[in-house]
Amino acid sequence: MKREVHRIALMVAVLSGVCLGSITASSAAPSVWERARRPNAAAREALVEKADHALNKGEMEKDRAELFGLLFGADAARLGKIEARFMLEEAGGANSPNMTVRLRYAGILRSMANDQKPLNRNGIESAAKIITTVLASRPAPAMALLAWNELALCHALLGQREQEIHAYTEALALEPVGPRRAMLLANRAESYMGLGRLDDAIRGYRESLGSILFIDMYRFGVTTLWGLAVALDRNGDVEDALEHIKLARTYDKLDERIKDDSWFYSPPHDEHWYKALGYWAKARAETNSIDRAFEYGHALEAWERYIDRAPANDPYLALAKVRRRACEIERERKAHSAPKP
């Protein structure tokens, strides 16, 4: 399953505009009594702003490096996170009286743990514990929404599907905006698919698509179409699945969204199911027999990788073997029926 993770810079912008903003707005001109009651508040807020700057600078350097084909992009983003983490720790980190600092700190811990290979489960578990303290403080709805979404991502990375579904459901109860609801609905649908609840997954993907406008399809709809395709395939309808991938490519011809680093697969070997269907759809679209055989070969390789890397108890392993054989038969039939180029 594939889930979207807000890039740290985006999370920072949202937190700054909603949560921290609500704090600073109410104390733009603090009284003597306010300063006495919260003597370190201004220093904490200054550290948060510096952390914001470090994170945004790191993300901008990463984007610039990717744009010009440079190699240091990932390092720039990583260093930005490290710098921001130190600043937030100075502001109190996990024990800060400011819940915005705690939530921001937890988000960085989760992101840095997710960046490590293999996945740093201890870091993600630590982030989840911090987020539960934020939620226990009964924060305002805007902060609670961000906290539930962040907690859901932690559970997703840890493979805790039931807890992930609960967190997304809580977030959805607080999110009124269509595109952001679409993302939450799609992510929850991924959780349902992980539990084998394919009817709920398909329903969730369709609800997600129904909550966005055409103008938002590239940003929010493309990967949802891919997720729906995988759910449909696993539910026994490979033809409809391949049609949904074809539809996704009308918005994103080069599959840029499905390759974006703001997404992750859970479990990791699910990546190969997505790739297998993608190559299969490309093979059917090819008119040149050599190119068609090339794409079928990629599809079969992706199926093999899924089968090799899936654990023995994977609920979709048997179906993957069926799909691999069907793809192989289709390739052979096309090879014998197609005219030579």
mmCIF file of C-alpha atoms in Angstrom:
data_model
loop_
_atom_site.group_PDB
_atom_site.id
_atom_site.type_symbol
_atom_site.label_atom_id
_atom_site.label_comp_id
_atom_site.label_asym_id
_atom_site.label_seq_id
_atom_site.Cartn_x
_atom_site.Cartn_y
_atom_site.Cartn_z
ATOM 1 C CA MET A 1 0.000 0.000 0.000
ATOM 2 C CA LYS A 2 1.174 3.471 -0.773
ATOM 3 C CA ARG A 3 0.614 6.393 1.595
ATOM 4 C CA GLU A 4 1.310 10.065 1.292
ATOM 5 C CA VAL A 5 3.518 11.729 3.855
ATOM 6 C CA HIS A 6 3.446 15.514 4.097
ATOM 7 C CA ARG A 7 6.920 16.767 3.436
ATOM 8 C CA ILE A 8 8.353 18.312 6.597
ATOM 9 C CA ALA A 9 8.347 21.776 5.048
ATOM 10 C CA LEU A 10 4.640 21.494 4.307
ATOM 11 C CA MET A 11 3.879 20.312 7.818
ATOM 12 C CA VAL A 12 5.884 23.226 9.155
ATOM 13 C CA ALA A 13 3.916 25.683 7.062
ATOM 14 C CA VAL A 14 0.611 24.282 8.273
ATOM 15 C CA LEU A 15 1.685 24.235 11.882
ATOM 16 C CA SER A 16 3.085 27.730 11.689
ATOM 17 C CA GLY A 17 -0.035 29.119 10.051
ATOM 18 C CA VAL A 18 -2.539 27.384 12.273
ATOM 19 C CA CYS A 19 -1.081 26.268 15.544
ATOM 20 C CA LEU A 20 1.865 28.504 16.262
ATOM 21 C CA GLY A 21 0.033 31.359 14.641
ATOM 22 C CA SER A 22 -2.796 31.014 17.097
ATOM 23 C CA ILE A 23 -0.276 31.209 19.908
ATOM 24 C CA THR A 24 1.652 34.193 18.641
ATOM 25 C CA ALA A 25 -1.436 36.091 17.506
ATOM 26 C CA SER A 26 -2.851 36.082 20.986
ATOM 27 C CA SER A 27 0.441 37.329 22.404
ATOM 28 C CA ALA A 28 1.733 39.665 19.713
ATOM 29 C CA ALA A 29 2.074 42.398 22.353
ATOM 30 C CA PRO A 30 2.375 40.450 25.615
ATOM 31 C CA SER A 31 1.688 42.252 28.827
ATOM 32 C CA VAL A 32 4.053 42.334 31.767
ATOM 33 C CA TRP A 33 1.913 39.694 33.449
ATOM 34 C CA GLU A 34 1.946 37.498 30.348
ATOM 35 C CA ARG A 35 5.738 37.683 30.112
ATOM 36 C CA ALA A 36 5.998 36.818 33.797
ATOM 37 C CA ARG A 37 3.676 33.833 33.384
ATOM 38 C CA ARG A 38 5.506 32.487 30.338
ATOM 39 C CA PRO A 39 9.098 33.732 30.697
ATOM 40 C CA ASN A 40 10.568 31.314 28.127
ATOM 41 C CA ALA A 41 7.744 31.378 25.583
ATOM 42 C CA ALA A 42 9.368 33.980 23.322
ATOM 43 C CA ALA A 43 12.647 32.052 23.260
ATOM 44 C CA ARG A 44 10.822 28.824 22.358
ATOM 45 C CA GLU A 45 8.930 30.518 19.567
ATOM 46 C CA ALA A 46 12.167 31.977 18.187
ATOM 47 C CA LEU A 47 13.691 28.501 18.168
ATOM 48 C CA VAL A 48 10.645 27.135 16.345
ATOM 49 C CA GLU A 49 11.026 29.819 13.691
ATOM 50 C CA LYS A 50 14.689 28.915 13.262
ATOM 51 C CA ALA A 51 13.764 25.255 12.977
ATOM 52 C CA ASP A 52 11.215 26.185 10.316
ATOM 53 C CA HIS A 53 13.897 28.039 8.404
ATOM 54 C CA ALA A 54 16.317 25.096 8.575
ATOM 55 C CA LEU A 55 13.701 22.628 7.361
ATOM 56 C CA ASN A 56 12.492 24.812 4.541
ATOM 57 C CA LYS A 57 16.033 25.586 3.455
ATOM 58 C CA GLY A 58 16.862 21.885 3.392
ATOM 59 C CA GLU A 59 13.790 21.069 1.293
ATOM 60 C CA MET A 60 14.485 23.925 -1.102
ATOM 61 C CA GLU A 61 18.087 22.782 -1.548
ATOM 62 C CA LYS A 62 16.828 19.269 -2.209
ATOM 63 C CA ASP A 63 14.356 20.501 -4.829
ATOM 64 C CA ARG A 64 17.040 22.607 -6.485
ATOM 65 C CA ALA A 65 19.455 19.679 -6.572
ATOM 66 C CA GLU A 66 16.829 17.417 -8.135
ATOM 67 C CA LEU A 67 15.952 20.090 -10.701
ATOM 68 C CA PHE A 68 19.563 20.415 -11.858
ATOM 69 C CA GLY A 69 20.505 16.739 -11.455
ATOM 70 C CA LEU A 70 22.868 17.356 -8.536
ATOM 71 C CA LEU A 71 23.776 14.680 -6.002
ATOM 72 C CA PHE A 72 23.648 16.502 -2.667
ATOM 73 C CA GLY A 73 19.872 17.031 -2.446
ATOM 74 C CA ALA A 74 19.147 14.249 0.035
ATOM 75 C CA ASP A 75 22.059 15.383 2.228
ATOM 76 C CA ALA A 76 20.739 18.951 2.288
ATOM 77 C CA ALA A 77 17.306 17.794 3.446
ATOM 78 C CA ARG A 78 18.842 15.482 6.049
ATOM 79 C CA LEU A 79 21.067 18.224 7.457
ATOM 80 C CA GLY A 80 18.071 20.555 7.620
ATOM 81 C CA LYS A 81 16.195 18.003 9.710
ATOM 82 C CA ILE A 82 19.169 17.477 12.020
ATOM 83 C CA GLU A 83 19.556 21.223 12.570
ATOM 84 C CA ALA A 84 15.838 21.624 13.223
ATOM 85 C CA ARG A 85 15.847 18.694 15.622
ATOM 86 C CA PHE A 86 18.598 20.294 17.731
ATOM 87 C CA MET A 87 16.684 23.590 17.847
ATOM 88 C CA LEU A 88 13.443 21.925 18.882
ATOM 89 C CA GLU A 89 15.275 19.930 21.536
ATOM 90 C CA GLU A 90 16.584 23.235 22.882
ATOM 91 C CA ALA A 91 12.950 24.416 22.933
ATOM 92 C CA GLY A 92 12.039 21.429 25.094
ATOM 93 C CA GLY A 93 11.523 18.708 22.509
ATOM 94 C CA ALA A 94 9.332 15.899 23.788
ATOM 95 C CA ASN A 95 8.884 17.620 27.143
ATOM 96 C CA SER A 96 8.212 21.148 25.938
ATOM 97 C CA PRO A 97 5.215 22.879 27.552
ATOM 98 C CA ASN A 98 4.417 24.095 24.032
ATOM 99 C CA MET A 99 2.441 21.329 22.278
ATOM 100 C CA THR A 100 3.379 22.743 18.868
ATOM 101 C CA VAL A 101 7.040 22.120 19.677
ATOM 102 C CA ARG A 102 6.254 18.556 20.756
ATOM 103 C CA LEU A 103 4.274 17.797 17.622
ATOM 104 C CA ARG A 104 6.870 19.366 15.357
ATOM 105 C CA TYR A 105 9.604 17.421 17.122
ATOM 106 C CA ALA A 106 7.694 14.152 16.775
ATOM 107 C CA GLY A 107 7.237 14.793 13.053
ATOM 108 C CA ILE A 108 10.970 15.230 12.571
ATOM 109 C CA LEU A 109 11.729 12.074 14.571
ATOM 110 C CA ARG A 110 9.301 10.107 12.412
ATOM 111 C CA SER A 111 10.702 11.539 9.207
ATOM 112 C CA MET A 112 14.323 10.875 10.159
ATOM 113 C CA ALA A 113 13.496 7.339 11.289
ATOM 114 C CA ASN A 114 11.688 6.694 8.015
ATOM 115 C CA ASP A 115 14.740 7.929 6.082
ATOM 116 C CA GLN A 116 16.951 5.262 7.651
ATOM 117 C CA LYS A 117 17.495 1.926 5.960
ATOM 118 C CA PRO A 118 16.409 -0.351 7.477
ATOM 119 C CA LEU A 119 13.520 1.498 9.036
ATOM 120 C CA ASN A 120 14.265 2.789 12.540
ATOM 121 C CA ARG A 121 11.255 1.428 14.422
ATOM 122 C CA ASN A 122 12.448 2.787 17.768
ATOM 123 C CA GLY A 123 12.468 6.324 16.396
ATOM 124 C CA ILE A 124 8.950 5.957 15.038
ATOM 125 C CA GLU A 125 7.684 4.473 18.296
ATOM 126 C CA SER A 126 9.218 7.408 20.170
ATOM 127 C CA ALA A 127 7.464 9.830 17.834
ATOM 128 C CA ALA A 128 4.135 8.070 18.395
ATOM 129 C CA LYS A 129 4.511 8.330 22.183
ATOM 130 C CA ILE A 130 5.156 12.062 21.963
ATOM 131 C CA ILE A 131 2.107 12.557 19.753
ATOM 132 C CA THR A 132 -0.108 10.757 22.283
ATOM 133 C CA THR A 133 0.964 13.319 24.908
ATOM 134 C CA VAL A 134 -0.076 16.107 22.536
ATOM 135 C CA LEU A 135 -3.488 14.511 22.035
ATOM 136 C CA ALA A 136 -3.843 13.936 25.780
ATOM 137 C CA SER A 137 -3.526 17.707 26.271
ATOM 138 C CA ARG A 138 -6.838 18.136 24.396
ATOM 139 C CA PRO A 139 -5.429 20.523 21.782
ATOM 140 C CA ALA A 140 -7.473 22.794 19.544
ATOM 141 C CA PRO A 141 -9.037 21.044 16.529
ATOM 142 C CA ALA A 142 -6.390 22.310 14.073
ATOM 143 C CA MET A 143 -3.553 20.834 16.101
ATOM 144 C CA ALA A 144 -5.513 17.669 16.904
ATOM 145 C CA LEU A 145 -6.040 17.101 13.174
ATOM 146 C CA LEU A 146 -2.301 17.321 12.505
ATOM 147 C CA ALA A 147 -1.533 15.095 15.486
ATOM 148 C CA TRP A 148 -3.947 12.338 14.412
ATOM 149 C CA ASN A 149 -2.591 12.422 10.869
ATOM 150 C CA GLU A 150 0.998 12.214 12.106
ATOM 151 C CA LEU A 151 0.082 9.387 14.479
ATOM 152 C CA ALA A 152 -1.588 7.507 11.611
ATOM 153 C CA LEU A 153 1.641 7.721 9.611
ATOM 154 C CA CYS A 154 3.572 6.294 12.555
ATOM 155 C CA HIS A 155 1.170 3.368 12.809
ATOM 156 C CA ALA A 156 1.398 2.840 9.036
ATOM 157 C CA LEU A 157 5.191 2.618 9.156
ATOM 158 C CA LEU A 158 4.945 0.191 12.076
ATOM 159 C CA GLY A 159 2.373 -1.964 10.261
ATOM 160 C CA GLN A 160 -0.271 -1.352 12.938
ATOM 161 C CA ARG A 161 -3.305 -1.285 10.667
ATOM 162 C CA GLU A 162 -6.165 -1.122 13.168
ATOM 163 C CA GLN A 163 -4.554 1.768 15.044
ATOM 164 C CA GLU A 164 -3.817 3.487 11.749
ATOM 165 C CA ILE A 165 -7.465 3.257 10.680
ATOM 166 C CA HIS A 166 -8.580 4.675 14.017
ATOM 167 C CA ALA A 167 -6.183 7.620 13.717
ATOM 168 C CA TYR A 168 -7.288 8.452 10.174
ATOM 169 C CA THR A 169 -10.937 8.233 11.227
ATOM 170 C CA GLU A 170 -10.281 10.721 14.031
ATOM 171 C CA ALA A 171 -8.475 13.029 11.593
ATOM 172 C CA LEU A 172 -11.329 12.831 9.093
ATOM 173 C CA ALA A 173 -13.778 13.946 11.788
ATOM 174 C CA LEU A 174 -11.767 17.185 12.041
ATOM 175 C CA GLU A 175 -10.897 17.837 8.385
ATOM 176 C CA PRO A 176 -13.467 19.860 6.384
ATOM 177 C CA VAL A 177 -11.419 20.591 3.247
ATOM 178 C CA GLY A 178 -12.040 18.401 0.187
ATOM 179 C CA PRO A 179 -8.485 17.783 -1.124
ATOM 180 C CA ARG A 180 -7.047 17.093 2.326
ATOM 181 C CA ARG A 181 -9.987 14.819 3.114
ATOM 182 C CA ALA A 182 -9.219 13.028 -0.130
ATOM 183 C CA MET A 183 -5.698 12.283 1.047
ATOM 184 C CA LEU A 184 -6.899 11.014 4.435
ATOM 185 C CA LEU A 185 -9.583 8.843 2.832
ATOM 186 C CA ALA A 186 -7.095 7.356 0.387
ATOM 187 C CA ASN A 187 -4.573 6.638 3.138
ATOM 188 C CA ARG A 188 -7.254 4.966 5.237
ATOM 189 C CA ALA A 189 -8.275 2.908 2.223
ATOM 190 C CA GLU A 190 -4.686 1.678 2.034
ATOM 191 C CA SER A 191 -4.998 0.540 5.652
ATOM 192 C CA TYR A 192 -8.157 -1.384 4.842
ATOM 193 C CA MET A 193 -6.357 -3.093 1.970
ATOM 194 C CA GLY A 194 -3.563 -4.091 4.337
ATOM 195 C CA LEU A 195 -6.133 -5.884 6.483
ATOM 196 C CA GLY A 196 -7.683 -7.619 3.479
ATOM 197 C CA ARG A 197 -10.867 -5.526 3.749
ATOM 198 C CA LEU A 198 -10.979 -4.924 0.018
ATOM 199 C CA ASP A 199 -14.610 -3.801 -0.189
ATOM 200 C CA ASP A 200 -13.901 -1.103 2.405
ATOM 201 C CA ALA A 201 -10.709 -0.155 0.560
ATOM 202 C CA ILE A 202 -12.458 0.193 -2.802
ATOM 203 C CA ARG A 203 -15.260 2.186 -1.207
ATOM 204 C CA GLY A 204 -12.726 4.457 0.483
ATOM 205 C CA TYR A 205 -10.780 5.112 -2.711
ATOM 206 C CA ARG A 206 -13.971 5.976 -4.582
ATOM 207 C CA GLU A 207 -15.079 8.310 -1.794
ATOM 208 C CA SER A 208 -11.676 9.988 -1.955
ATOM 209 C CA LEU A 209 -11.962 10.531 -5.713
ATOM 210 C CA GLY A 210 -15.471 11.874 -5.262
ATOM 211 C CA SER A 211 -14.304 14.548 -2.825
ATOM 212 C CA ILE A 212 -11.925 16.375 -5.183
ATOM 213 C CA LEU A 213 -12.377 18.553 -8.237
ATOM 214 C CA PHE A 214 -10.868 17.954 -11.651
ATOM 215 C CA ILE A 215 -8.274 20.677 -11.048
ATOM 216 C CA ASP A 216 -6.915 18.694 -8.066
ATOM 217 C CA MET A 217 -6.681 15.332 -9.816
ATOM 218 C CA TYR A 218 -2.945 15.469 -10.505
ATOM 219 C CA ARG A 219 -2.081 16.397 -6.922
ATOM 220 C CA PHE A 220 -4.550 14.193 -5.054
ATOM 221 C CA GLY A 221 -6.217 11.831 -7.499
ATOM 222 C CA VAL A 222 -3.472 10.071 -9.442
ATOM 223 C CA THR A 223 -2.080 7.927 -6.651
ATOM 224 C CA THR A 224 -5.611 7.233 -5.430
ATOM 225 C CA LEU A 225 -6.392 5.811 -8.868
ATOM 226 C CA TRP A 226 -3.310 3.623 -8.576
ATOM 227 C CA GLY A 227 -4.354 2.425 -5.120
ATOM 228 C CA LEU A 228 -7.840 1.701 -6.393
ATOM 229 C CA ALA A 229 -6.318 -0.252 -9.275
ATOM 230 C CA VAL A 230 -4.374 -2.476 -6.884
ATOM 231 C CA ALA A 231 -7.437 -3.009 -4.679
ATOM 232 C CA LEU A 232 -9.577 -3.910 -7.706
ATOM 233 C CA ASP A 233 -6.934 -6.330 -8.930
ATOM 234 C CA ARG A 234 -6.655 -8.002 -5.550
ATOM 235 C CA ASN A 235 -10.428 -8.203 -5.462
ATOM 236 C CA GLY A 236 -10.342 -10.251 -8.677
ATOM 237 C CA ASP A 237 -10.809 -7.653 -11.419
ATOM 238 C CA VAL A 238 -7.489 -7.193 -13.214
ATOM 239 C CA GLU A 239 -9.184 -5.697 -16.296
ATOM 240 C CA ASP A 240 -10.792 -2.878 -14.330
ATOM 241 C CA ALA A 241 -7.507 -2.409 -12.461
ATOM 242 C CA LEU A 242 -5.537 -1.856 -15.661
ATOM 243 C CA GLU A 243 -8.195 0.557 -16.908
ATOM 244 C CA HIS A 244 -7.764 2.674 -13.762
ATOM 245 C CA ILE A 245 -4.010 2.834 -14.326
ATOM 246 C CA LYS A 246 -4.727 3.944 -17.875
ATOM 247 C CA LEU A 247 -6.994 6.643 -16.435
ATOM 248 C CA ALA A 248 -4.308 7.735 -13.948
ATOM 249 C CA ARG A 249 -1.925 8.214 -16.850
ATOM 250 C CA THR A 250 -4.277 10.625 -18.564
ATOM 251 C CA TYR A 251 -3.401 13.006 -15.688
ATOM 252 C CA ASP A 252 0.200 11.870 -15.183
ATOM 253 C CA LYS A 253 1.646 10.342 -18.328
ATOM 254 C CA LEU A 254 5.137 9.803 -16.883
ATOM 255 C CA ASP A 255 3.996 8.363 -13.519
ATOM 256 C CA GLU A 256 5.677 11.242 -11.676
ATOM 257 C CA ARG A 257 3.256 11.180 -8.750
ATOM 258 C CA ILE A 258 3.624 7.459 -8.067
ATOM 259 C CA LYS A 259 7.421 7.907 -7.984
ATOM 260 C CA ASP A 260 7.405 10.999 -5.759
ATOM 261 C CA ASP A 261 9.388 10.704 -2.520
ATOM 262 C CA SER A 262 6.497 12.071 -0.480
ATOM 263 C CA TRP A 263 5.008 8.554 -0.634
ATOM 264 C CA PHE A 264 6.052 5.301 0.972
ATOM 265 C CA TYR A 265 4.989 1.674 0.618
ATOM 266 C CA SER A 266 3.855 -0.352 3.597
ATOM 267 C CA PRO A 267 4.805 -3.176 3.467
ATOM 268 C CA PRO A 268 7.816 -2.234 1.304
ATOM 269 C CA HIS A 269 7.442 -5.126 -1.144
ATOM 270 C CA ASP A 270 4.038 -3.748 -2.218
ATOM 271 C CA GLU A 271 5.990 -1.424 -4.507
ATOM 272 C CA HIS A 272 6.484 -4.319 -6.902
ATOM 273 C CA TRP A 273 2.744 -4.996 -7.232
ATOM 274 C CA TYR A 274 2.202 -1.398 -8.319
ATOM 275 C CA LYS A 275 5.101 -1.645 -10.760
ATOM 276 C CA ALA A 276 3.879 -4.965 -12.159
ATOM 277 C CA LEU A 277 0.448 -3.548 -12.960
ATOM 278 C CA GLY A 278 2.024 -0.393 -14.378
ATOM 279 C CA TYR A 279 4.267 -2.313 -16.769
ATOM 280 C CA TRP A 280 1.396 -4.629 -17.697
ATOM 281 C CA ALA A 281 -0.766 -1.642 -18.640
ATOM 282 C CA LYS A 282 2.123 -0.213 -20.698
ATOM 283 C CA ALA A 283 2.566 -3.527 -22.506
ATOM 284 C CA ARG A 284 -1.065 -3.540 -23.583
ATOM 285 C CA ALA A 285 -0.776 0.033 -24.840
ATOM 286 C CA GLU A 286 2.302 -0.656 -26.997
ATOM 287 C CA THR A 287 1.778 -1.092 -30.732
ATOM 288 C CA ASN A 288 5.357 -2.135 -31.459
ATOM 289 C CA SER A 289 5.914 -5.836 -30.715
ATOM 290 C CA ILE A 290 9.473 -5.333 -29.460
ATOM 291 C CA ASP A 291 8.442 -2.565 -27.059
ATOM 292 C CA ARG A 292 5.466 -4.645 -25.963
ATOM 293 C CA ALA A 293 7.675 -7.639 -25.154
ATOM 294 C CA PHE A 294 10.020 -5.309 -23.274
ATOM 295 C CA GLU A 295 7.197 -4.044 -21.032
ATOM 296 C CA TYR A 296 5.838 -7.547 -20.427
ATOM 297 C CA GLY A 297 9.345 -8.543 -19.358
ATOM 298 C CA HIS A 298 9.423 -5.689 -16.833
ATOM 299 C CA ALA A 299 5.998 -6.729 -15.529
ATOM 300 C CA LEU A 300 7.101 -10.330 -15.033
ATOM 301 C CA GLU A 301 10.258 -9.160 -13.281
ATOM 302 C CA ALA A 302 8.157 -7.031 -10.901
ATOM 303 C CA TRP A 303 5.860 -9.976 -10.142
ATOM 304 C CA GLU A 304 8.934 -12.119 -9.419
ATOM 305 C CA ARG A 305 10.280 -9.502 -7.025
ATOM 306 C CA TYR A 306 6.979 -9.308 -5.175
ATOM 307 C CA ILE A 307 6.861 -13.092 -4.845
ATOM 308 C CA ASP A 308 10.494 -13.304 -3.720
ATOM 309 C CA ARG A 309 10.220 -10.529 -1.122
ATOM 310 C CA ALA A 310 6.753 -11.195 0.308
ATOM 311 C CA PRO A 311 6.698 -13.185 3.567
ATOM 312 C CA ALA A 312 5.084 -16.613 3.562
ATOM 313 C CA ASN A 313 1.995 -15.272 5.366
ATOM 314 C CA ASP A 314 1.394 -12.442 2.881
ATOM 315 C CA PRO A 315 -2.359 -12.504 2.128
ATOM 316 C CA TYR A 316 -1.796 -11.698 -1.560
ATOM 317 C CA LEU A 317 1.162 -13.974 -2.298
ATOM 318 C CA ALA A 318 -0.902 -16.720 -3.942
ATOM 319 C CA LEU A 319 -2.685 -14.192 -6.147
ATOM 320 C CA ALA A 320 0.651 -12.676 -7.178
ATOM 321 C CA LYS A 321 1.694 -16.079 -8.517
ATOM 322 C CA VAL A 322 -1.570 -16.312 -10.436
ATOM 323 C CA ARG A 323 -1.041 -12.836 -11.884
ATOM 324 C CA ARG A 324 2.532 -13.650 -12.883
ATOM 325 C CA ARG A 325 1.371 -16.712 -14.809
ATOM 326 C CA ALA A 326 -1.498 -14.804 -16.467
ATOM 327 C CA CYS A 327 0.908 -12.072 -17.534
ATOM 328 C CA GLU A 328 3.302 -14.666 -18.926
ATOM 329 C CA ILE A 329 0.549 -16.382 -20.920
ATOM 330 C CA GLU A 330 -0.635 -13.042 -22.278
ATOM 331 C CA ARG A 331 2.893 -12.147 -23.364
ATOM 332 C CA GLU A 332 3.266 -15.430 -25.226
ATOM 333 C CA ARG A 333 -0.126 -15.081 -26.909
ATOM 334 C CA LYS A 334 0.647 -11.514 -28.009
ATOM 335 C CA ALA A 335 4.049 -12.581 -29.334
ATOM 336 C CA HIS A 336 2.502 -15.228 -31.572
ATOM 337 C CA SER A 337 -0.409 -13.114 -32.779
ATOM 338 C CA ALA A 338 1.343 -9.779 -33.389
ATOM 339 C CA PRO A 339 2.863 -8.988 -36.801
ATOM 340 C CA LYS A 340 6.606 -8.404 -36.939
ATOM 341 C CA PRO A 341 7.656 -4.735 -36.683
#
